[in-house]
Short mmCIF file of C-alpha atoms in Angstrom, two decimals:
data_model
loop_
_atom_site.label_atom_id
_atom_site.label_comp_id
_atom_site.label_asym_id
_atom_site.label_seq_id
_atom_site.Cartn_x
_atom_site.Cartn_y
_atom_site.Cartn_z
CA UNK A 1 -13.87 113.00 101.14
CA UNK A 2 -11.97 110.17 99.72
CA UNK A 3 -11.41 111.44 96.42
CA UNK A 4 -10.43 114.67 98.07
CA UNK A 5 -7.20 113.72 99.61
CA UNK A 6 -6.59 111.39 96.82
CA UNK A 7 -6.31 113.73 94.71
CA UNK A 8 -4.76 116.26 97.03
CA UNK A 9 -2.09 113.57 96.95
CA UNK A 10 -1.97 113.46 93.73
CA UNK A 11 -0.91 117.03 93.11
CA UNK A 12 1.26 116.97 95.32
CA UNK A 13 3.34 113.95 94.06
CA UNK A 14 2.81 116.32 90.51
CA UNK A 15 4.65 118.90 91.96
CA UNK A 16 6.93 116.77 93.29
CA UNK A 17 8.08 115.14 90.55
CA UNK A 18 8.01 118.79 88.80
CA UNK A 19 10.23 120.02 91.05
CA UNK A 20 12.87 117.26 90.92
CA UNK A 21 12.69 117.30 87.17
CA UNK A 22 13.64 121.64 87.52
CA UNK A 23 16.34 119.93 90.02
CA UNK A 24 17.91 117.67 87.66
CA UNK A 25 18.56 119.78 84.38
CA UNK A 26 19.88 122.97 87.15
CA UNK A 27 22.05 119.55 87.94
CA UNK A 28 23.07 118.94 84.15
CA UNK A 29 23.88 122.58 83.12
CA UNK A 30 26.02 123.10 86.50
CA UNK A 31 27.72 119.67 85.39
CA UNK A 32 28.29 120.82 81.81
CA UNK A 33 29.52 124.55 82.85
CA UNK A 34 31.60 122.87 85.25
CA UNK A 35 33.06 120.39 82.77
CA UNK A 36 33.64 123.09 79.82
CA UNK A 37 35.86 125.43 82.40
CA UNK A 38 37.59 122.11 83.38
CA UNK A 39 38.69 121.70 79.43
CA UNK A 40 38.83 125.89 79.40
CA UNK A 41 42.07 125.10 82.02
CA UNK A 42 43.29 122.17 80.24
CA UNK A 43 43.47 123.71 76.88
CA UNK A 44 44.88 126.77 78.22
CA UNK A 45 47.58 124.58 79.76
CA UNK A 46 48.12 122.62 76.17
CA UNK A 47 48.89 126.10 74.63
CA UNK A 48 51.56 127.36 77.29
CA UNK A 49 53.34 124.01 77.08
CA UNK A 50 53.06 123.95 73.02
CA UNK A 51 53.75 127.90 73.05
CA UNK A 52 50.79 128.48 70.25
CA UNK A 53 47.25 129.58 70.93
CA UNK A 54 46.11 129.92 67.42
CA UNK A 55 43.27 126.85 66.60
CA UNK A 56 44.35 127.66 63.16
CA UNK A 57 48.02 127.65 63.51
CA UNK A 58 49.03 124.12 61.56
CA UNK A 59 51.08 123.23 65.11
CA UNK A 60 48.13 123.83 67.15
CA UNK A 61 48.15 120.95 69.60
CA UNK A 62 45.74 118.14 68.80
CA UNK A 63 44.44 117.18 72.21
CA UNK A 64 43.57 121.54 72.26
CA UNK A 65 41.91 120.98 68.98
CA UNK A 66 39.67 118.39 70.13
CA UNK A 67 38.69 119.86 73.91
CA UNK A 68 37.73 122.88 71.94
CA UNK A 69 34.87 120.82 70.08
CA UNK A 70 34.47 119.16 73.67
CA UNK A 71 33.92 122.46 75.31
CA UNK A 72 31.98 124.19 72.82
CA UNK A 73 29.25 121.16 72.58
CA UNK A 74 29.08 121.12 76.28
CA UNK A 75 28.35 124.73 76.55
CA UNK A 76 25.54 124.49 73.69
CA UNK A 77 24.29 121.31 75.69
CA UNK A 78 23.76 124.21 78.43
CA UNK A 79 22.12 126.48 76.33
CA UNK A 80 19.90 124.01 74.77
CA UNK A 81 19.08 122.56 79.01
CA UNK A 82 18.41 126.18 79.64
CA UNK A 83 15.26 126.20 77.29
CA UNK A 84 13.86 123.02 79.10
CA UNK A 85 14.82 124.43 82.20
CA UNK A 86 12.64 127.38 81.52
CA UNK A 87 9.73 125.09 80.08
CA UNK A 88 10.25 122.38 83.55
CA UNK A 89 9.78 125.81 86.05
CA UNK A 90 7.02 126.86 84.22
CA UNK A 91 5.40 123.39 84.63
CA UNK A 92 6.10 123.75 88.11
CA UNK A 93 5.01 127.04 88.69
CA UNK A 94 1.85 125.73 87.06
CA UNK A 95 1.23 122.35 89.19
CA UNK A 96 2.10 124.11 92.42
CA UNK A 97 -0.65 126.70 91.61
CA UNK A 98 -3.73 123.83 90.77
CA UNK A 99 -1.78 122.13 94.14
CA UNK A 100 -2.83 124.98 95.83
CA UNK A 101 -6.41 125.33 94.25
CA UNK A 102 -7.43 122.21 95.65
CA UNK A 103 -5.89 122.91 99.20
CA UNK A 104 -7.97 125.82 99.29
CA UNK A 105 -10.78 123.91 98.09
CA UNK A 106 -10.30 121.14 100.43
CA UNK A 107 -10.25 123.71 103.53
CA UNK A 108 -13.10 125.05 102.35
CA UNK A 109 -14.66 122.10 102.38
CA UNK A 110 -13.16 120.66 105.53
CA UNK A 111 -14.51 124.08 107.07
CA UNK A 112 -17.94 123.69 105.85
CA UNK A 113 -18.24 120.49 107.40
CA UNK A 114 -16.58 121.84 110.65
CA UNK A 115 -19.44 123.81 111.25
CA UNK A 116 -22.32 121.27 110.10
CA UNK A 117 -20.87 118.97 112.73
CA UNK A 118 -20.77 121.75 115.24
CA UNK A 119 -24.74 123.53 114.47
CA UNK A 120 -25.34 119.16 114.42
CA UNK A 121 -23.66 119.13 118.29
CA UNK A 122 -25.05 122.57 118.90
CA UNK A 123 -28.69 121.30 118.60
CA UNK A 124 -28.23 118.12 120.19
CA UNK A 125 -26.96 120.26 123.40
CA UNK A 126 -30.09 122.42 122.61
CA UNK A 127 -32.41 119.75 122.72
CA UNK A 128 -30.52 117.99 126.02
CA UNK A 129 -30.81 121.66 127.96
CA UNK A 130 -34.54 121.51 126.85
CA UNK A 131 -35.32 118.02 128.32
CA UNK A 132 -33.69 118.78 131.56
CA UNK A 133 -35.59 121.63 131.96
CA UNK A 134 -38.69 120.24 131.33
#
C-alpha cells in the first residue's frame, strides 16, 4: 500500500514538473515574439526618421541594420522552442497518461480491499447474529 501512493506521488510530481517545463518554453517563445515585434516597431521607426527602408541601401541606418539580425535570431529562437515545445507536450501527454494508469490501478486496488474488509465485517456480523440466536 506504501509503495502505492509513493509512487502515485511520484507520477504526479512527473507530470508536474512536465507540465511546468511545456509552461516555460510557451513562456520563452511569447517572450521572444514579443521582443522581435518590439525591434519590428523600432526599426520601422529608424527608417521613417532616416527616410530609407532598403537594408541594402549604403545609408541604411546602423542601429536598423543590427535589430534586423536581433529580430531575425529571436524569431528562429522561436522556431527552434517550438520543436521542444512539441517534444515537452508530448512528454506530458505521455506522463499524465501512466499518471492515470496507476490511479486506476490504485482504485482498483483500494476497491478490492473495500470489499474484503466489508465480506471480513459481513461475517463477523454473521457469526454475532448466530451466537445471539443460539
Amino acid at each position: 500500500m506504501k509503495s502505492r501512493e509513493t509512487l502515485l506521488r511520484l507520477k504526479r510530481f512527473q507530470v508536474d514538473e512536465k507540465r511546468r517545463r511545456v509552461s516555460q518554453i510557451e513562456m520563452m517563445i511569447a517572450d521572444f515574439n514579443r521582443m522581435a515585434t518590439d525591434l519590428d516597431r523600432e526599426i520601422h521607426s529608424e527608417e521613417a526618421r532616416a527616410g530609407i527602408s532598403d537594408p541594402a541601401h549604403f545609408a541604411y541606418p546602423t542601429y536598423a541594420k543590427a535589430a534586423l539580425g536581433r529580430r531575425d535570431n529571436l524569431r528562429q529562437s522561436a522556431e527552434n522552442l517550438q520543436g521542444q515545445l512539441d517534444e515537452a507536450k508530448a512528454e506530458l501527454q505521455e506522463a499524465f497518461e501512466e499518471m492515470k494508469k496507476v490511479e486506476i490501478l490504485d482504485d482498483r486496488e483500494r476497491a478490492t480491499e473495500r470489499a474484503a474488509e466489508a465480506a471480513r465485517d459481513q461475517a463477523t456480523m454473521d457469526a454475532i447474529g448466530l451466537r445471539s440466536r443460539a
